Coordinates of C-alpha atoms and ligand atoms in Angstrom, one line a residue:
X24 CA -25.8 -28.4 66.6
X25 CA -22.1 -29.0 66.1
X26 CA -19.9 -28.9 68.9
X27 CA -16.2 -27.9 69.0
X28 CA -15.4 -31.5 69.4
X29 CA -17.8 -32.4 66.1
X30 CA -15.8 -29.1 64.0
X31 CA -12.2 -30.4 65.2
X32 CA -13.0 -34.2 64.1
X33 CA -14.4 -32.8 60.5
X34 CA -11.2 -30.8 60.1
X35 CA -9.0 -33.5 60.9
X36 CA -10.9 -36.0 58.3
X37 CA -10.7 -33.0 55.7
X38 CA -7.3 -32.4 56.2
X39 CA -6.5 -36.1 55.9
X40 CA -8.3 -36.7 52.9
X41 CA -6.1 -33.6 50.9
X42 CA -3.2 -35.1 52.7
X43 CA -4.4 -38.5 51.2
X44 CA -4.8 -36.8 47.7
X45 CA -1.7 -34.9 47.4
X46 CA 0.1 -38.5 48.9
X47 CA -1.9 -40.3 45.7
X48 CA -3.2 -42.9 47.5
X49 CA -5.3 -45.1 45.7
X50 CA -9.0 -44.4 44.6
X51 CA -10.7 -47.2 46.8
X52 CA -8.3 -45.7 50.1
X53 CA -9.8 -42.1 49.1
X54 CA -13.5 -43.1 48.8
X55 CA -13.3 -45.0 51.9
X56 CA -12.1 -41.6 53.9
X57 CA -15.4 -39.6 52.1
X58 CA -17.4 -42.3 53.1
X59 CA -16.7 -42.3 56.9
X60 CA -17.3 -38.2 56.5
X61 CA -14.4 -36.5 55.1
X62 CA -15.7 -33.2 54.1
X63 CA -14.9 -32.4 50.3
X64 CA -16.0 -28.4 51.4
X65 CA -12.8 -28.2 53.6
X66 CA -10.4 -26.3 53.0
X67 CA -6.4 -25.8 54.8
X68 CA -4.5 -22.8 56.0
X69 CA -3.7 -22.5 52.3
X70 CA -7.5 -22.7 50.9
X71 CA -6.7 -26.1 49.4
X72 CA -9.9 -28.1 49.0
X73 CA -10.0 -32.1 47.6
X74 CA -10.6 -30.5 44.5
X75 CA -7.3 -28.5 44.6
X76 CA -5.7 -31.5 45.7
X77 CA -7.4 -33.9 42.9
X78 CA -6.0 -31.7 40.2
X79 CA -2.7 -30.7 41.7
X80 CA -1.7 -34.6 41.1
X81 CA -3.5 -34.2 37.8
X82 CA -5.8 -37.2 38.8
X83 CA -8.9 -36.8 36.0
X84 CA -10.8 -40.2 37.6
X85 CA -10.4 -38.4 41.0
X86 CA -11.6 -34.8 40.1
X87 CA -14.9 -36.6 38.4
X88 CA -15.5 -38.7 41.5
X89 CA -15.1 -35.4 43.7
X90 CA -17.2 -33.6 41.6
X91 CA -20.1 -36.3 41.4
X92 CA -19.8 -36.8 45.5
X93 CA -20.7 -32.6 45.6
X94 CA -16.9 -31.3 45.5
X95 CA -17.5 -26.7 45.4
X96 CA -16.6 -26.6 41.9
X97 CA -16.1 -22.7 42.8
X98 CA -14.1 -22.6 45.6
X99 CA -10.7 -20.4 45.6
X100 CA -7.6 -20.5 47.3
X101 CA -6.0 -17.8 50.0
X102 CA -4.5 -17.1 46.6
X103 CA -7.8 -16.5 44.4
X104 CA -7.6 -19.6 42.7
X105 CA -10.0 -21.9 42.0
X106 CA -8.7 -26.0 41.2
X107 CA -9.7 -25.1 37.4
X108 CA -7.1 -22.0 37.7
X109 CA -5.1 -24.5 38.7
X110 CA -5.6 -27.1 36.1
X111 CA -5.1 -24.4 33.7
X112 CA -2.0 -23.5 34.7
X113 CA -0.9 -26.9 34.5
X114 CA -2.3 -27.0 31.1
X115 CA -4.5 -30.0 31.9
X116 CA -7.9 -29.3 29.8
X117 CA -9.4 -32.2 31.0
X118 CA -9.1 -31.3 34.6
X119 CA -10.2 -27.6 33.2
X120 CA -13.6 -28.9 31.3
X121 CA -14.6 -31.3 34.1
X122 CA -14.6 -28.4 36.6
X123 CA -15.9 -25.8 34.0
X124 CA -19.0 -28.2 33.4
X125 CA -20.1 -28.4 37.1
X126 CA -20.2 -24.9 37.4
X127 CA -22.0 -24.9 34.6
X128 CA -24.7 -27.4 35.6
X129 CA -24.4 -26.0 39.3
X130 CA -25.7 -22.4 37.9
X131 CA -28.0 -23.9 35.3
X132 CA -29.8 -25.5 38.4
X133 CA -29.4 -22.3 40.5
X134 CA -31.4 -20.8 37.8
X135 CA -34.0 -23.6 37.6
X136 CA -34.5 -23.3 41.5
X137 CA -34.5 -19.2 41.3
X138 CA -37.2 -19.3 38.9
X139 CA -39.9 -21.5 40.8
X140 CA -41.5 -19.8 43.6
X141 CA -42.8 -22.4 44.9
X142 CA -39.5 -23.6 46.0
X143 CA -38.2 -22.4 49.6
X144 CA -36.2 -19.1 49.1
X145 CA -33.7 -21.0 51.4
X146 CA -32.9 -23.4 48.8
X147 CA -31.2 -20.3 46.8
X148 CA -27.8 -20.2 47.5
X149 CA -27.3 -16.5 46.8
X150 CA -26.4 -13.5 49.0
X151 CA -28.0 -10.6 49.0
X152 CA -25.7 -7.7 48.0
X153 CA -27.6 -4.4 49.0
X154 CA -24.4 -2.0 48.0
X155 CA -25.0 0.1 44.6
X156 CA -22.9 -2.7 42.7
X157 CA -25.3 -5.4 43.8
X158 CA -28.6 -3.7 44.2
X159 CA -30.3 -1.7 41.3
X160 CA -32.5 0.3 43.9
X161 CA -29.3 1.4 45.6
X162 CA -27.8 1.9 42.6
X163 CA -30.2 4.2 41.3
X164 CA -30.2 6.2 43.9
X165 CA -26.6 6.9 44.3
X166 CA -24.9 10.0 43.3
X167 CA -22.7 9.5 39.8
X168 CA -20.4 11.8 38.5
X169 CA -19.1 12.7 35.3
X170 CA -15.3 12.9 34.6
X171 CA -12.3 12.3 32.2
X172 CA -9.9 9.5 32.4
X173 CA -5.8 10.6 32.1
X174 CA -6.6 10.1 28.5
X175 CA -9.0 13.0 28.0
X176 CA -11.4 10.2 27.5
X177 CA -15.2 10.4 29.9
X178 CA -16.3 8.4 32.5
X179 CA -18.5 7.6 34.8
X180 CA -17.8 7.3 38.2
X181 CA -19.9 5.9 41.6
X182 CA -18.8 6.4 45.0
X183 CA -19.3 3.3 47.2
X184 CA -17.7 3.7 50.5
X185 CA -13.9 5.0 50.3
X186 CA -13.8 3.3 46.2
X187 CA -14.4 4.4 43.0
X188 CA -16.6 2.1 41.1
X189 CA -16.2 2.6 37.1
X190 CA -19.9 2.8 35.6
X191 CA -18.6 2.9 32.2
X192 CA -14.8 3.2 31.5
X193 CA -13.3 4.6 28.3
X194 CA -11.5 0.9 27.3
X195 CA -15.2 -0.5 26.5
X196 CA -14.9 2.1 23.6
X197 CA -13.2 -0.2 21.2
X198 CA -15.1 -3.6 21.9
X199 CA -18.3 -1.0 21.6
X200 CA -17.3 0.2 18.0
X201 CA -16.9 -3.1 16.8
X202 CA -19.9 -4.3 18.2
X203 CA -22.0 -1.6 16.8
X204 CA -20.3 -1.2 13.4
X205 CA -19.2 -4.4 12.2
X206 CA -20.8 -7.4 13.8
X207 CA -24.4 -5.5 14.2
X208 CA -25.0 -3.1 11.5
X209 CA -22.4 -3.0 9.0
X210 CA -24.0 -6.2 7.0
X211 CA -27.3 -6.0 8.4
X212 CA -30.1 -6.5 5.8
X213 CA -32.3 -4.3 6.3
X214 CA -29.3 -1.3 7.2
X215 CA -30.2 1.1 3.4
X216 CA -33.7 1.4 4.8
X217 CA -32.5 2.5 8.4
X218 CA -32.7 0.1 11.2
X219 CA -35.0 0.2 14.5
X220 CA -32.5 0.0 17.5
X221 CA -33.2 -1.0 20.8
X222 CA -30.1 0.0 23.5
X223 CA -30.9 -0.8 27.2
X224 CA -28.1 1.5 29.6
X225 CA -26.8 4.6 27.7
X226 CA -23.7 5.0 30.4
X227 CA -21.3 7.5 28.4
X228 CA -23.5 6.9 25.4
X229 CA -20.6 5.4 23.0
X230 CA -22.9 2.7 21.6
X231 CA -25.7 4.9 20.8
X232 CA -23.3 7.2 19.1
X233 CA -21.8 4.9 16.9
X234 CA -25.6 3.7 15.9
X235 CA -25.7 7.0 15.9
X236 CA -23.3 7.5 13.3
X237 CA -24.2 4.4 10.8
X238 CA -24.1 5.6 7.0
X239 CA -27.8 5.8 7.0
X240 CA -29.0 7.3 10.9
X241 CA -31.5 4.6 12.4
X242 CA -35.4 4.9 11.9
X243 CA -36.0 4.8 15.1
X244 CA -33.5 4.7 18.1
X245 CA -34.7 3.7 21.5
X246 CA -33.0 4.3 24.7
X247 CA -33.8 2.4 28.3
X248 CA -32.1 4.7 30.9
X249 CA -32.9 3.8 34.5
X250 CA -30.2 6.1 36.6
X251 CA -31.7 10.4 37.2
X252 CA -27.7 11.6 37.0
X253 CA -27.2 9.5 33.4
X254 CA -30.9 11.1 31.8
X255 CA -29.5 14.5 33.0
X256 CA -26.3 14.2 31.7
X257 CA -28.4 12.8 28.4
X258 CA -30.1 16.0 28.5
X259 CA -27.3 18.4 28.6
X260 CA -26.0 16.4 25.2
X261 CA -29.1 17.1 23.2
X262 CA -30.1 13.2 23.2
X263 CA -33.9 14.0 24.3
X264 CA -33.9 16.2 20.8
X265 CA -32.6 13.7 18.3
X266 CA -34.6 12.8 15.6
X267 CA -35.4 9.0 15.8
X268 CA -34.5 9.0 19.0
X269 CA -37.2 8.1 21.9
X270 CA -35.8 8.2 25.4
X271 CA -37.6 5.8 28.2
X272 CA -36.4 7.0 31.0
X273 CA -37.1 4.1 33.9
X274 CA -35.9 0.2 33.8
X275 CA -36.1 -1.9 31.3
X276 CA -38.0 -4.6 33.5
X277 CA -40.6 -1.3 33.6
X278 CA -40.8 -1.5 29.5
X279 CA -40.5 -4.7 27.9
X280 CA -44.0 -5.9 28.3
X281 CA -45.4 -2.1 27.5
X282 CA -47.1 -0.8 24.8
X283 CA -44.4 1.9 24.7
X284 CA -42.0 -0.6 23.7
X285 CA -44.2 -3.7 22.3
X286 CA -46.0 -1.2 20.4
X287 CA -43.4 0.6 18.3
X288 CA -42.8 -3.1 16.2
X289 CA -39.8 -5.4 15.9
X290 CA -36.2 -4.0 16.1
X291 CA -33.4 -5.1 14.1
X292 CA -30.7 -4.4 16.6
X293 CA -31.4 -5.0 20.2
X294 CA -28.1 -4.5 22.9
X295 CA -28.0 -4.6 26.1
X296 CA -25.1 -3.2 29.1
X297 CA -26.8 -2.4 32.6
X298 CA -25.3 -2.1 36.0
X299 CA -25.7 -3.8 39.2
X300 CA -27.5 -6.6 37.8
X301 CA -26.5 -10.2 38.0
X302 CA -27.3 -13.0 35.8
X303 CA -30.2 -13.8 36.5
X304 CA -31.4 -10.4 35.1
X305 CA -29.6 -10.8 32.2
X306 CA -31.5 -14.1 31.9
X307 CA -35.0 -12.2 32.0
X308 CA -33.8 -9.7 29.4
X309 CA -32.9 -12.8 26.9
X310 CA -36.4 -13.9 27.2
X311 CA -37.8 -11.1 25.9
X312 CA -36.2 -11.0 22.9
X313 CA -38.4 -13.2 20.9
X314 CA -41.5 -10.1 21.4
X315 CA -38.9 -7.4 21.1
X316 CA -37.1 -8.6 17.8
X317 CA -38.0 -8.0 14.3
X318 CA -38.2 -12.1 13.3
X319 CA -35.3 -13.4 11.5
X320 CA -31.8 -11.2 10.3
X321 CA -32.6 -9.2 13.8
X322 CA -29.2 -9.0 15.8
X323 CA -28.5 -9.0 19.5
X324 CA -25.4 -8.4 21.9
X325 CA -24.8 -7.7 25.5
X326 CA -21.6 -6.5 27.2
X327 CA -20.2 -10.4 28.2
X328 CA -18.8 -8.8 31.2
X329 CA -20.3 -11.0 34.3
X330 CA -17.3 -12.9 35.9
X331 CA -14.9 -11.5 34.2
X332 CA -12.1 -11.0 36.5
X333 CA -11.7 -15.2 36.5
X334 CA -11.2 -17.5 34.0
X335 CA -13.4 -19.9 35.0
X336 CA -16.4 -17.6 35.6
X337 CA -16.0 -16.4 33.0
X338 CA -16.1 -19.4 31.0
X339 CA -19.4 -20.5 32.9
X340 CA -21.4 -17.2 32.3
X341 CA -20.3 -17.5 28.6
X342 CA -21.2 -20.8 28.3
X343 CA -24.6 -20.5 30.0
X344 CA -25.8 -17.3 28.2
X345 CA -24.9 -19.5 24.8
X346 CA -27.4 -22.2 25.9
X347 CA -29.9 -20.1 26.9
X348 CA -29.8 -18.1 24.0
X349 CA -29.9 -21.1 22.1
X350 CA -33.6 -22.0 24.1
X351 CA -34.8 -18.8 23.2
X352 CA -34.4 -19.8 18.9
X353 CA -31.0 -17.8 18.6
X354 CA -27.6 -18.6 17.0
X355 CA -24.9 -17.3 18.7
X356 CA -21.2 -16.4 17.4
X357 CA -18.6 -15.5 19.7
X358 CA -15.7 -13.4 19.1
X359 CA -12.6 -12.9 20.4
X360 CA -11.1 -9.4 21.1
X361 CA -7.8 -8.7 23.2
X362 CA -8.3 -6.4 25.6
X363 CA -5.3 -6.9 27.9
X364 CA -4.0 -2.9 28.7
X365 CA -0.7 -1.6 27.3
X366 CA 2.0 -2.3 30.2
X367 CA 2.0 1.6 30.9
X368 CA -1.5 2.0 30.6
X369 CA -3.6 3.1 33.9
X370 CA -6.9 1.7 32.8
X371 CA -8.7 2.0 36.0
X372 CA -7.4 5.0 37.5
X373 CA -7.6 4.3 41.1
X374 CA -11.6 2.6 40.5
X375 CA -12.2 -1.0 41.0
X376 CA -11.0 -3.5 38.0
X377 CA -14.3 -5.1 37.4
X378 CA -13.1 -6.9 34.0
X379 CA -8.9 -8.3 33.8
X380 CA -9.0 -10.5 31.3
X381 CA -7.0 -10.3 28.5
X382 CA -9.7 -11.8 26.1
X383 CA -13.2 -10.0 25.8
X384 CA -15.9 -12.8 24.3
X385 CA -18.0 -10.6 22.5
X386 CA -21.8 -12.5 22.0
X387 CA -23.8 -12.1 18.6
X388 CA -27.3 -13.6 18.1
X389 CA -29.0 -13.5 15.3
X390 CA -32.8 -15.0 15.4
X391 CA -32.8 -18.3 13.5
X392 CA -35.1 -18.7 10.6
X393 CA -38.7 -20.2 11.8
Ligands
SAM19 C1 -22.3 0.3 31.7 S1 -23.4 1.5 31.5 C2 -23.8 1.4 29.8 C3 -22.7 1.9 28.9 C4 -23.1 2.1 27.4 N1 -23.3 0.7 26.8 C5 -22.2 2.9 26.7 O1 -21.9 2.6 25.5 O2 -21.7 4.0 27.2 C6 -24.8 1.0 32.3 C7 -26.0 1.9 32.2 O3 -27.2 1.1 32.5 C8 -28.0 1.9 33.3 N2 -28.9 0.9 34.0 C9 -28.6 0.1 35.1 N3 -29.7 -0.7 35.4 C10 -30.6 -0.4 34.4 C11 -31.9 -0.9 34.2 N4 -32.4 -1.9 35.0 N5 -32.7 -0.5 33.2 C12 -32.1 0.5 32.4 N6 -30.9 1.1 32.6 C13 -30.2 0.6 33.6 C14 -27.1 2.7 34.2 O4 -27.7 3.8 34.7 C15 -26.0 3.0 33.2 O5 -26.3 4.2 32.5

């Protein structure tokens, strides 16, 4: 076990070595400080790590080396920012991709080690969230509530301790409707003969009503809704009486290898938004989609909304979900879509900002021809 003595030695090595770094002494001096047990996970009084230190002198070599030794790609300063927000702000790609790549591989292999059982759960570096934004169960059984936004437009609201946590806000409309409309349905093959839609989360239900409203109605509309309080409120809008439209009212992870689902034949349109569910989740969904999909010219989205209040996790989670669509035989196109609020807008109303980037990366995979 570390003693006091051990913890004040590592700290002065660590706060040498960004000393050194900042200073730019030369590689060789640097490697020989990491060697004799510098720590690259320490951080100052300010939360600079190496890494921060690497690219604040806009050393490239350096930031590899840190990187290959086992620099935290992901660590953030006392003022949220990671070193890649930093080489960003300095404009330096190269610092930038270097970082963005680790991360990349660093999850990648978090996702290997997550999906072997046989491996020690300790190996998993994640922390168990058990609040009703980290934890389905406890999601499902918290109390939501219905409202309107200073716009007139509805919400959905969850109560977690003294916040308001935005389910689905009213600013997801427009990315929605574009979505739906244009990049899903609007030059969709088979759209004349109505298409078979899958939608996993109905939240306010603005996706479903624009596939809803396509010129000709879909053929057959499915609906995963997990949450008691979003079926009701499904209820009192007339969804359960619909025509084309079948509501399964549970979890996806309940459906996707059923008959109730499996059985009805491919769909053309498959999106996906939940809640509380990390990547990993999303991950399980994706490989689904070859079963759930009506072979090639079907079309799949998700809301690309995990990370987003960084840059750089963003990035990552964009990056990643590409690859792994990729795996699973689909082409994905990514577009762009400002989203940044009008300077006297009150998006959030009070509720935690769970998206503040300016740029929304909207995903589109279409099945590639066997
Ligand atoms: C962000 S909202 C979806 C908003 C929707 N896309 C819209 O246009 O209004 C997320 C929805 O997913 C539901 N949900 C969460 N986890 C789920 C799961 N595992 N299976 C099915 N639905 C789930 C929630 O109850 C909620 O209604």
């Amino acid at each position: 076990m570390a003693t006091d003595r051990d913890i004040e030695d590592l700290s002065m090595l660590g706060g040498y070595l960004i000393f050194s770094i900042l200073h730019r002494r030369p590689l060789p001096k640097i490697l020989t400080l990491i060697d004799a047990g510098a720590p690259l996970w320490y951080q100052d009084d300010e939360g600079t790590s190496p890494l921060h230190a690497a690219v604040y002198v806009e050393n490239e070599e350096l930031v590899r080396v840190l990187i290959e030794r086992g620099a935290i790609w992901n660590a953030v300063d006392n003022l949220h920012n990671t070193a890649a927000d930093i080489a960003l702000s300095m404009n330096n790609e190269n610092c930038y991709r270097l970082i963005r790549d680790a991360g990349i591989r660093s999850e990648l292999l978090l996702d290997l080690i997550s999906s072997r059982p046989s491996l020690p759960a300790a190996i998993v570096l994640r922390a168990d969230d058990d609040t009703a934004t980290g934890s389905t169960e406890v999601f499902l059984s918290s109390k939501l509530h219905y409202t309107q936004d200073e716009h007139g437009q509805e919400i959905c609201l969850l109560r977690e301790g003294d916040k308001e946590v935005g389910v689905m806000m009213g600013w997801e409309r427009d990315i929605s409707e574009y979505c739906a409309l244009k990049l899903l349905c609007a030059d969709h093959p088979r759209l004349n003969d109505g298409l078979k839609i899958l939608n996993v989360g109905f939240g306010l239900g603005i996706i479903d009503s624009f596939f809803q409203e396509l010129p000709t109605p879909p053929a057959l509309h499915v609906i995963i809704e997990a949450h008691p309080d979003v079926q009701e409120h499904m209820r009192s809008q007339g969804w359960y009486s619909k025509p084309n439209v079948r509501i399964l009212e549970g979890k996806w992870q309940d459906y996707v290898d059923s008959l109730a689902l499996l059985g009805v034949g491919g769909f053309d349109v498959i999106y996906t938004d939940t809640f509380s569910e990390e990547y990993d989740e999303l991950h399980q969904f994706f490989k689904s989609l070859p079963d759930l999909v009506d072979g090639s010219g079907s079309r799949f989205s998700f809301f690309n909304g995990l990370g987003a209040t960084n840059v750089l996790f963003y990035d990552v989670y964009t990056n990643i979900s590409e690859m792994h669509l990729n795996d699973l035989g689909l082409d994905v196109t990514w577009t762009q879509l400002r989203v940044a609020p009008k300077a006297t807008e009150d998006r959030w109303g009070g509720s935690l900002q769970y998206f503040s980037l300016p740029f929304y990366q909207l995903p589109v995979g279409k099945m590639r021809l066997a």
